[in-house]
Short mmCIF file of C-alpha atoms and ligand atoms in Angstrom, two decimals:
data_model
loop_
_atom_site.label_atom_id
_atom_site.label_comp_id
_atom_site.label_asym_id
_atom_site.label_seq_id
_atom_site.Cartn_x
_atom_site.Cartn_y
_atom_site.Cartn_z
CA UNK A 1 -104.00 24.27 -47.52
CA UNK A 2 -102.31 21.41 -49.31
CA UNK A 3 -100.20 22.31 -51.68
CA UNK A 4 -100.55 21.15 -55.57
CA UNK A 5 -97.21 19.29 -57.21
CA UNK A 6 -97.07 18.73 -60.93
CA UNK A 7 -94.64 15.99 -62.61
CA UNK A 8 -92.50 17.79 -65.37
CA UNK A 9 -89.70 15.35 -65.56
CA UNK A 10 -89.74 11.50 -66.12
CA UNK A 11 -89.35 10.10 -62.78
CA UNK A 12 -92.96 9.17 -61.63
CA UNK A 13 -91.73 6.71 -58.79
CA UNK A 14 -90.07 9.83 -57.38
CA UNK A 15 -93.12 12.55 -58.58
CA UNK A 16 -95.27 9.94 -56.36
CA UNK A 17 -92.84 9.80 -53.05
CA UNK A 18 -92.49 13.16 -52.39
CA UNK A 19 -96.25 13.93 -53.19
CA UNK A 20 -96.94 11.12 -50.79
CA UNK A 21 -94.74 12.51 -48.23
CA UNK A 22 -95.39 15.92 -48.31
CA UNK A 23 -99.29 15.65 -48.19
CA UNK A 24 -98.98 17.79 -51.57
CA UNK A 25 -102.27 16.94 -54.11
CA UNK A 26 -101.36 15.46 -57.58
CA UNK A 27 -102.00 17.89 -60.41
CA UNK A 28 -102.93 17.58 -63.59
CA UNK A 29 -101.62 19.15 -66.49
CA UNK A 30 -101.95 18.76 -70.22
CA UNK A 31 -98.66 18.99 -72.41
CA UNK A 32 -97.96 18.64 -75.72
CA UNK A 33 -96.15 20.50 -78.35
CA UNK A 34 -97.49 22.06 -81.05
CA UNK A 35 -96.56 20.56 -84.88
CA UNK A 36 -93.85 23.91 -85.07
CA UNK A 37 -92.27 22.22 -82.23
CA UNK A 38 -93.68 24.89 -80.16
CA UNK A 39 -94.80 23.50 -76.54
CA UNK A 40 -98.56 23.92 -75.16
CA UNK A 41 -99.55 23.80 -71.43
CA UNK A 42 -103.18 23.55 -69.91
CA UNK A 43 -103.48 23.14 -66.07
CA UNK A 44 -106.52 21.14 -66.34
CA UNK A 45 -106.00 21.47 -61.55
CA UNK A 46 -107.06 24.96 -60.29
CA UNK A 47 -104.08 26.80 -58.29
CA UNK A 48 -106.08 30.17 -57.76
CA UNK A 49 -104.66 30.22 -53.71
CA UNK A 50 -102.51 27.22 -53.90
CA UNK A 51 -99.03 26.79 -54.10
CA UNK A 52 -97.75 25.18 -56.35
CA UNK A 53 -94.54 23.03 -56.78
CA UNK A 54 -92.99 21.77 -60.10
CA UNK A 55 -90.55 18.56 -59.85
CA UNK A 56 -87.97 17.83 -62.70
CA UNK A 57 -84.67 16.78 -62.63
CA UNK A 58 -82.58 18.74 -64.66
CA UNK A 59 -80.49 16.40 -66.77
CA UNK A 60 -80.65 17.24 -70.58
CA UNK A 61 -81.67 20.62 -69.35
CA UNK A 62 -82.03 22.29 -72.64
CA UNK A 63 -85.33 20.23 -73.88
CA UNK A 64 -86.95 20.72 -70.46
CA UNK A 65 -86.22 24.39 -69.07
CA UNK A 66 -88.34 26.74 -71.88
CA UNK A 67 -91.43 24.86 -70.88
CA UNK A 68 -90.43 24.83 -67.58
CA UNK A 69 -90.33 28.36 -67.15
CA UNK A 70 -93.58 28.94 -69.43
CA UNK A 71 -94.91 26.48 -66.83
CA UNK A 72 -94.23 28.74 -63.77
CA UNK A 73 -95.56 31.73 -65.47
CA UNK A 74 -98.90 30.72 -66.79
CA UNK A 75 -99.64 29.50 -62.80
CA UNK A 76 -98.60 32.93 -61.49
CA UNK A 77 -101.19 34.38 -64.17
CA UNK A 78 -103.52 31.37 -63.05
CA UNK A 79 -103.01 33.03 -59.28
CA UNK A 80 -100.93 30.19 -57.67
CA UNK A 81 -99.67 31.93 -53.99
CA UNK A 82 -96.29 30.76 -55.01
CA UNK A 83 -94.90 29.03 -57.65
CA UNK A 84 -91.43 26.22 -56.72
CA UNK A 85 -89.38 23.61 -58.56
CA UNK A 86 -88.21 20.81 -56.87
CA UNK A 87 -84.82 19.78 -59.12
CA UNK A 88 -84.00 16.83 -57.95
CA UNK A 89 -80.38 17.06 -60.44
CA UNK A 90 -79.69 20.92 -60.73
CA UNK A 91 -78.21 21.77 -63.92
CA UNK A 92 -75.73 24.38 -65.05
CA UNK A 93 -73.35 24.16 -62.06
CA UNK A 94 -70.09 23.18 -63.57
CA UNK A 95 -69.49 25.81 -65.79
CA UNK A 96 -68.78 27.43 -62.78
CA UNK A 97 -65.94 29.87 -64.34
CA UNK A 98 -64.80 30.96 -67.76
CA UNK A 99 -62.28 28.55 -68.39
CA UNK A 100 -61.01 29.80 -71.86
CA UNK A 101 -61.34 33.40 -73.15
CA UNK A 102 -65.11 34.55 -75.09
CA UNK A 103 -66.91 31.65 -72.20
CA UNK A 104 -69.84 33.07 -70.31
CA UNK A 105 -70.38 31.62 -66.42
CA UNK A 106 -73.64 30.06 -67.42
CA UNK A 107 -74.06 28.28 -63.91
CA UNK A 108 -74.80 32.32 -62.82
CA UNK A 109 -77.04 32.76 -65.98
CA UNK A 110 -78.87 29.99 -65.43
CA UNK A 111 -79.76 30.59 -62.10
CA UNK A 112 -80.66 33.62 -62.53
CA UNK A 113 -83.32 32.47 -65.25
CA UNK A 114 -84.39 30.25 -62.03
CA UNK A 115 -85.02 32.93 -59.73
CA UNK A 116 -86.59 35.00 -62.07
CA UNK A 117 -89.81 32.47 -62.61
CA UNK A 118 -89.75 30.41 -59.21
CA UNK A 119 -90.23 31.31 -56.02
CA UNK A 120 -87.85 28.35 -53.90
CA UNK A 121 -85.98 25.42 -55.30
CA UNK A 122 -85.14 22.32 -53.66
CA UNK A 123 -82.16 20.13 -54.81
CA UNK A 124 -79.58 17.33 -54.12
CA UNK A 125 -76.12 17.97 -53.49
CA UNK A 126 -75.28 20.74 -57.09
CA UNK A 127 -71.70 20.94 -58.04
CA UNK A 128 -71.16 23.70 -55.56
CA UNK A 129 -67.21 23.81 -56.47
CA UNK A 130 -65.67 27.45 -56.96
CA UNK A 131 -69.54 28.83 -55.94
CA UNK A 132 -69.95 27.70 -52.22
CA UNK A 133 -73.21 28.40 -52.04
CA UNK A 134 -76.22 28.52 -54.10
CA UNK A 135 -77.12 31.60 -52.69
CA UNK A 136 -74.03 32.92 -54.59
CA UNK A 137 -75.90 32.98 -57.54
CA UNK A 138 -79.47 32.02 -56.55
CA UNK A 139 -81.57 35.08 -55.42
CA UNK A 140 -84.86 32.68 -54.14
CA UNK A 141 -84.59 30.80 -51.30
CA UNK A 142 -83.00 27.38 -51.86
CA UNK A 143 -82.32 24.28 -50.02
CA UNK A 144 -79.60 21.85 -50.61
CA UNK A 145 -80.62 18.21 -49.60
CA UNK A 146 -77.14 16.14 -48.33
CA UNK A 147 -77.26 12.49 -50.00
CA UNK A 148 -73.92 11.88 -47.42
CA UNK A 149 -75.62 9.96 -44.76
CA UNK A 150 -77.87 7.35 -47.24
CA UNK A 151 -74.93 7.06 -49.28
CA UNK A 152 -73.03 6.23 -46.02
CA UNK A 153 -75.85 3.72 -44.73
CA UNK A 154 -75.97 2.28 -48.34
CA UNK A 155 -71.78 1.44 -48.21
CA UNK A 156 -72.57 0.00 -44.51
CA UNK A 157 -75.66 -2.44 -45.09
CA UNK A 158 -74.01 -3.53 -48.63
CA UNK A 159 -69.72 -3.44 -48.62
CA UNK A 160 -67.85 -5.38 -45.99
CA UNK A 161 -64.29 -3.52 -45.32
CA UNK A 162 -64.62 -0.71 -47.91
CA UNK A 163 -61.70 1.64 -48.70
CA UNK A 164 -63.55 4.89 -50.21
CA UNK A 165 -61.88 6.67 -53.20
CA UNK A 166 -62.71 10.31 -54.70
CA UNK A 167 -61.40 10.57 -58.17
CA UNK A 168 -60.32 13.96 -57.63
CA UNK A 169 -60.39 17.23 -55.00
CA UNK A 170 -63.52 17.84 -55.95
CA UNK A 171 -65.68 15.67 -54.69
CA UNK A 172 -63.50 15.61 -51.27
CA UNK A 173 -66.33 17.33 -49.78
CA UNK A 174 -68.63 14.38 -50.48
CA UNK A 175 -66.04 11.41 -49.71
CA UNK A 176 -64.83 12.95 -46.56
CA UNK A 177 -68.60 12.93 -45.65
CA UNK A 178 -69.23 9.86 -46.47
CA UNK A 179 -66.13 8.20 -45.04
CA UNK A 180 -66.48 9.18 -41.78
CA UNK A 181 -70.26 8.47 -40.94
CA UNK A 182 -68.98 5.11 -42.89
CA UNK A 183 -66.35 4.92 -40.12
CA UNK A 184 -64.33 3.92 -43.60
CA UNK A 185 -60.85 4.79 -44.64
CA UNK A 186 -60.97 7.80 -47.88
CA UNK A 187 -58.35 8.87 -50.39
CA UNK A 188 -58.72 11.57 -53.03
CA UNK A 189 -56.34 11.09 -56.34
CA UNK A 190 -55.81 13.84 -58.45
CA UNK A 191 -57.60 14.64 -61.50
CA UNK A 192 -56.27 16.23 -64.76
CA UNK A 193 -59.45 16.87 -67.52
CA UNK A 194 -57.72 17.44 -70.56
CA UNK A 195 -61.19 17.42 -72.45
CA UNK A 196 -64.47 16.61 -72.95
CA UNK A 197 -63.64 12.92 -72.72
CA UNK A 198 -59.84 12.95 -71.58
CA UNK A 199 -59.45 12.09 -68.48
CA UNK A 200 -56.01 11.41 -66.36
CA UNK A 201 -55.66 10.31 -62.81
CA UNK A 202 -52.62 10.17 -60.88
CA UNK A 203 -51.21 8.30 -58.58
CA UNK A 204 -52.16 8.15 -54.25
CA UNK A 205 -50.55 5.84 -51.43
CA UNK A 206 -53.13 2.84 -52.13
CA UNK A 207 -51.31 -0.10 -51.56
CA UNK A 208 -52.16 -0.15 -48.10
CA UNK A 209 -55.88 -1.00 -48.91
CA UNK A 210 -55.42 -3.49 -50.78
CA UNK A 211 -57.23 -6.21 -48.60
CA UNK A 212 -60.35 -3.42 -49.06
CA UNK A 213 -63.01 -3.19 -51.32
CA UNK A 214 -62.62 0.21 -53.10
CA UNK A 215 -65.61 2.35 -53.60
CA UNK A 216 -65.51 4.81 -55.86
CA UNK A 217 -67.44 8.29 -55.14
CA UNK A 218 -68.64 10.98 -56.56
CA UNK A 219 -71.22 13.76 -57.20
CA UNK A 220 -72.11 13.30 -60.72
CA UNK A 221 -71.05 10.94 -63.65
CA UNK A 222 -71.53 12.19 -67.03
CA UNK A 223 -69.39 10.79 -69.40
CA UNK A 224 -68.01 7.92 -67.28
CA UNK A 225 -64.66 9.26 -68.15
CA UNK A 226 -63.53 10.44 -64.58
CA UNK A 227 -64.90 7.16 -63.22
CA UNK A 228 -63.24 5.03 -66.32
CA UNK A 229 -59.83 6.93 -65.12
CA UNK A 230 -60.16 6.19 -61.93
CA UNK A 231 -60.61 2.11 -62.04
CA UNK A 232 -57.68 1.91 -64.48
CA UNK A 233 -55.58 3.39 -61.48
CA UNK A 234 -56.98 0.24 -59.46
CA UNK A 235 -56.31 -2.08 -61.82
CA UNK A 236 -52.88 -0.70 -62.57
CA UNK A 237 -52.46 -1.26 -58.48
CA UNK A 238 -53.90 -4.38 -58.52
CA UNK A 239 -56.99 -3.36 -56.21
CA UNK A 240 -60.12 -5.42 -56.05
CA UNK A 241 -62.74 -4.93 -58.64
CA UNK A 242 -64.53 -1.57 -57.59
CA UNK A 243 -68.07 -0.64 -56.63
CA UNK A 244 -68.68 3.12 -58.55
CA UNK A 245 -71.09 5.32 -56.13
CA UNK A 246 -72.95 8.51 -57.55
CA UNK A 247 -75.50 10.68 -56.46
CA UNK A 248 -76.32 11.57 -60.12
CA UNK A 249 -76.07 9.48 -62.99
CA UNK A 250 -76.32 11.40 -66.37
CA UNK A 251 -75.02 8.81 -67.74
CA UNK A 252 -74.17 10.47 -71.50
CA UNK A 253 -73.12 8.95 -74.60
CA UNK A 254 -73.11 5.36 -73.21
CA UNK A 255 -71.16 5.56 -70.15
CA UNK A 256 -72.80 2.99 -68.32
CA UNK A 257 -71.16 0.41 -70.70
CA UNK A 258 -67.91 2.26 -70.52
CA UNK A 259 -68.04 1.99 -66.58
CA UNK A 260 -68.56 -2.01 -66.60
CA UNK A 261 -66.00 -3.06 -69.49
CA UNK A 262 -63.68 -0.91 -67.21
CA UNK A 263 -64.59 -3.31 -64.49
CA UNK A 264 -66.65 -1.70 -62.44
CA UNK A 265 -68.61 -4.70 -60.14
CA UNK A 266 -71.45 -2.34 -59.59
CA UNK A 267 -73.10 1.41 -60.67
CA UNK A 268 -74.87 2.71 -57.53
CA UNK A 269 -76.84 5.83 -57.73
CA UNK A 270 -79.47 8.24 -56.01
CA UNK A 271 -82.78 8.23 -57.61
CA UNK A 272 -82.22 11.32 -58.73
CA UNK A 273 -82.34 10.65 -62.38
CA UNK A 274 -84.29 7.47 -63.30
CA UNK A 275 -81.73 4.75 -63.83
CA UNK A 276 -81.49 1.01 -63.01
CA UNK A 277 -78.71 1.85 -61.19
CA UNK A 278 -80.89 3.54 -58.17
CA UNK A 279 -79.91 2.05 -55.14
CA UNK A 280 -80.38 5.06 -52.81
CA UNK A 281 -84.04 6.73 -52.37
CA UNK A 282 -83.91 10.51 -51.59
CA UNK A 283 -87.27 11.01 -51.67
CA UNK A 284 -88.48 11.59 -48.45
CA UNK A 285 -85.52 14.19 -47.49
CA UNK A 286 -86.79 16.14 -51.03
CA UNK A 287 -89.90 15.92 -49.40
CA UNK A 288 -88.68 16.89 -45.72
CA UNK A 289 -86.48 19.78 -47.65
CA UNK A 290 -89.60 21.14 -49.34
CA UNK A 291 -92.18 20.90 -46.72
CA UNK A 292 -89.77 22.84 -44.56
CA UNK A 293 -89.84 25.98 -47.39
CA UNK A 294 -93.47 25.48 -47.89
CA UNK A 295 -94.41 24.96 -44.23
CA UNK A 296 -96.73 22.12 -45.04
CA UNK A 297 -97.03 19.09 -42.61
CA UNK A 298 -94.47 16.29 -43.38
CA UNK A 299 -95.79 12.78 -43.63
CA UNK A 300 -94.52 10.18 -41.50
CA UNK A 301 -92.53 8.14 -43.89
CA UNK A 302 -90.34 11.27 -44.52
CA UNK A 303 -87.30 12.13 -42.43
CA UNK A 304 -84.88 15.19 -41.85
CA UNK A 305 -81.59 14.92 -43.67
CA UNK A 306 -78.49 15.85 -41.64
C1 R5P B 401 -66.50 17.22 -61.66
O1 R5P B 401 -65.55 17.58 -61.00
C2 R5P B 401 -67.51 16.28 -61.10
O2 R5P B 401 -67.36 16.14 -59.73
C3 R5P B 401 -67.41 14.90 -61.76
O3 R5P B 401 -66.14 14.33 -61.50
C4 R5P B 401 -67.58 15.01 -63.26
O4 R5P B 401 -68.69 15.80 -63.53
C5 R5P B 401 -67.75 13.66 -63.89
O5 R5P B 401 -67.85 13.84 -65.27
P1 R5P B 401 -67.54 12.67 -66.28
O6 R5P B 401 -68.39 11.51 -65.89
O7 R5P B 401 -67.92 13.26 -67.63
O8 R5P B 401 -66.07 12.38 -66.22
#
């Protein structure tokens, strides 16, 4: 039987792809909150022997998870088969350690919370940094979908001669990717987070792309600051004016603006989080990713991710 997806987040175009391309029936649901601020949630679709998948990215996290979870429980009680989220942007995964003494790992806690009301989760590329795995933490089945190769295809249909750049070790994992299906030089600077919104970056051998057109990558930007950091090293090297590549943009407290006053020529994202800056559609591998754990057919727009 089909199953039924529901649209808790904001990103209809995205809701409507993967429904399309997983076969999955639209439901309906009725949300609101209550004038104490409390929320209320009618499934208005009958999931008695469906299953039944939730999508919402997970940006802003805290004003969508309680309803969320009180979402997955009433269709349990309502006798959905099985109940999965679909989180396009995971939350929660960069506080990945306790950094300073009295911190709690709340990329554990939260997944646990997760795996407690769901059943599977789909995502695209988490911050898996000191964690490996999500099944280091998560105790449902998961899978991870790889933005790598439409990232890749995106740098190879758009930027002539590109020299890729990761601001930092971290996201080596996705530039080294990247690079190489881009057939594309990479270098990874070094990153010093001082704060919140202190970044520093130092220094690599760059000079010797300088006839290149450096693209910046990485998994997530939040502030802007890492990405801000990293063109002021370009400029200071006189490098072209950079393209900035994401597979989420949070995009907090303005950091679009920062990222274009720094001189960034273009913002390119994953439709992961609604933004004007999607460039890259992931919706068909969500789908491909979640028809797999759900064993429903696949449609023929989607394709594997590999
Ligand atoms: C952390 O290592 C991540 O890969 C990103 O570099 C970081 O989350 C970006 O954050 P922001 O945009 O706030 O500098």
């Amino acid at each position: 039987m089909r199953p039924i997806i529901f649209n808790f987040g904001d990103n209809d175009r995205l809701f409507q792809s993967v429904a399309e391309d997983l076969g999955a029936d639209l439901g309906i649901v009725e949300r609101r909150t209550f004038p104490d601020g409390e929320s209320y949630i009618r499934f208005e679709t009958d999931c008695k022997g469906r299953e039944a998948i939730l999508i919402c990215s997970l940006d802003r996290p805290d004003a969508k998870v309680l309803s969320l979870v009180l979402a997955a429980d009433t269709l349990h009680d309502l006798g959905a088969t099985r109940v999965s989220l679909i989180a396009p942007y995971l939350a929660y995964m960069r506080q990945d350690s306790s950094f300073q003494p009295g911190e709690g790992i709340t990329a554990r806690y939260f997944a646990k919370l997760l795996s407690r009301h769901f059943d599977w989760l789909v995502t695209v590329d988490p911050h898996l940094h000191r964690f490996r795995s999500l099944d280091e933490i998560y105790t449902i089945p998961t899978t991870v979908v790889r933005a790598a190769p439409l990232l890749a295809s995106w740098i190879t249909n758009n930027v002539a001669k590109p020299v890729l750049i990761g601001p930092d070790s971290e996201s080596k994992q996705w530039v080294a990717d990247v690079a190489a299906r881009a057939n594309a030089p990479a270098l990874i600077l070094k990153k010093i987070r001082t704060g919140d919104h202190t970044v520093r970056i130092s220094v690599p051998k760059i000079e010797a792309h300088r006839e290149r057109t450096p693209i910046i990558i990485d998994d997530i930007i939040s502030t802007g600051r890492t990405m801000v950091a990293t063109i002021e090293h370009l400029v200071e090297m006189k490098m072209a004016a950079p393209v900035c590549i994401a597979v989420h943009g949070v995009f907090a407290e303005g950091a679009a603006d920062l990222l274009s006053h720094a001189g960034a020529t273009r913002v390119v994202t994953c439709n992961t989080i609604e933004d004007k800056s999607n460039a890259i559609d992931v919706s068909s591998c969500i789908a491909a990713a979640a028809g797999a754990l759900d064993g429903t057919h696949i449609n023929s727009r989607s394709s594997t991710n590999s």
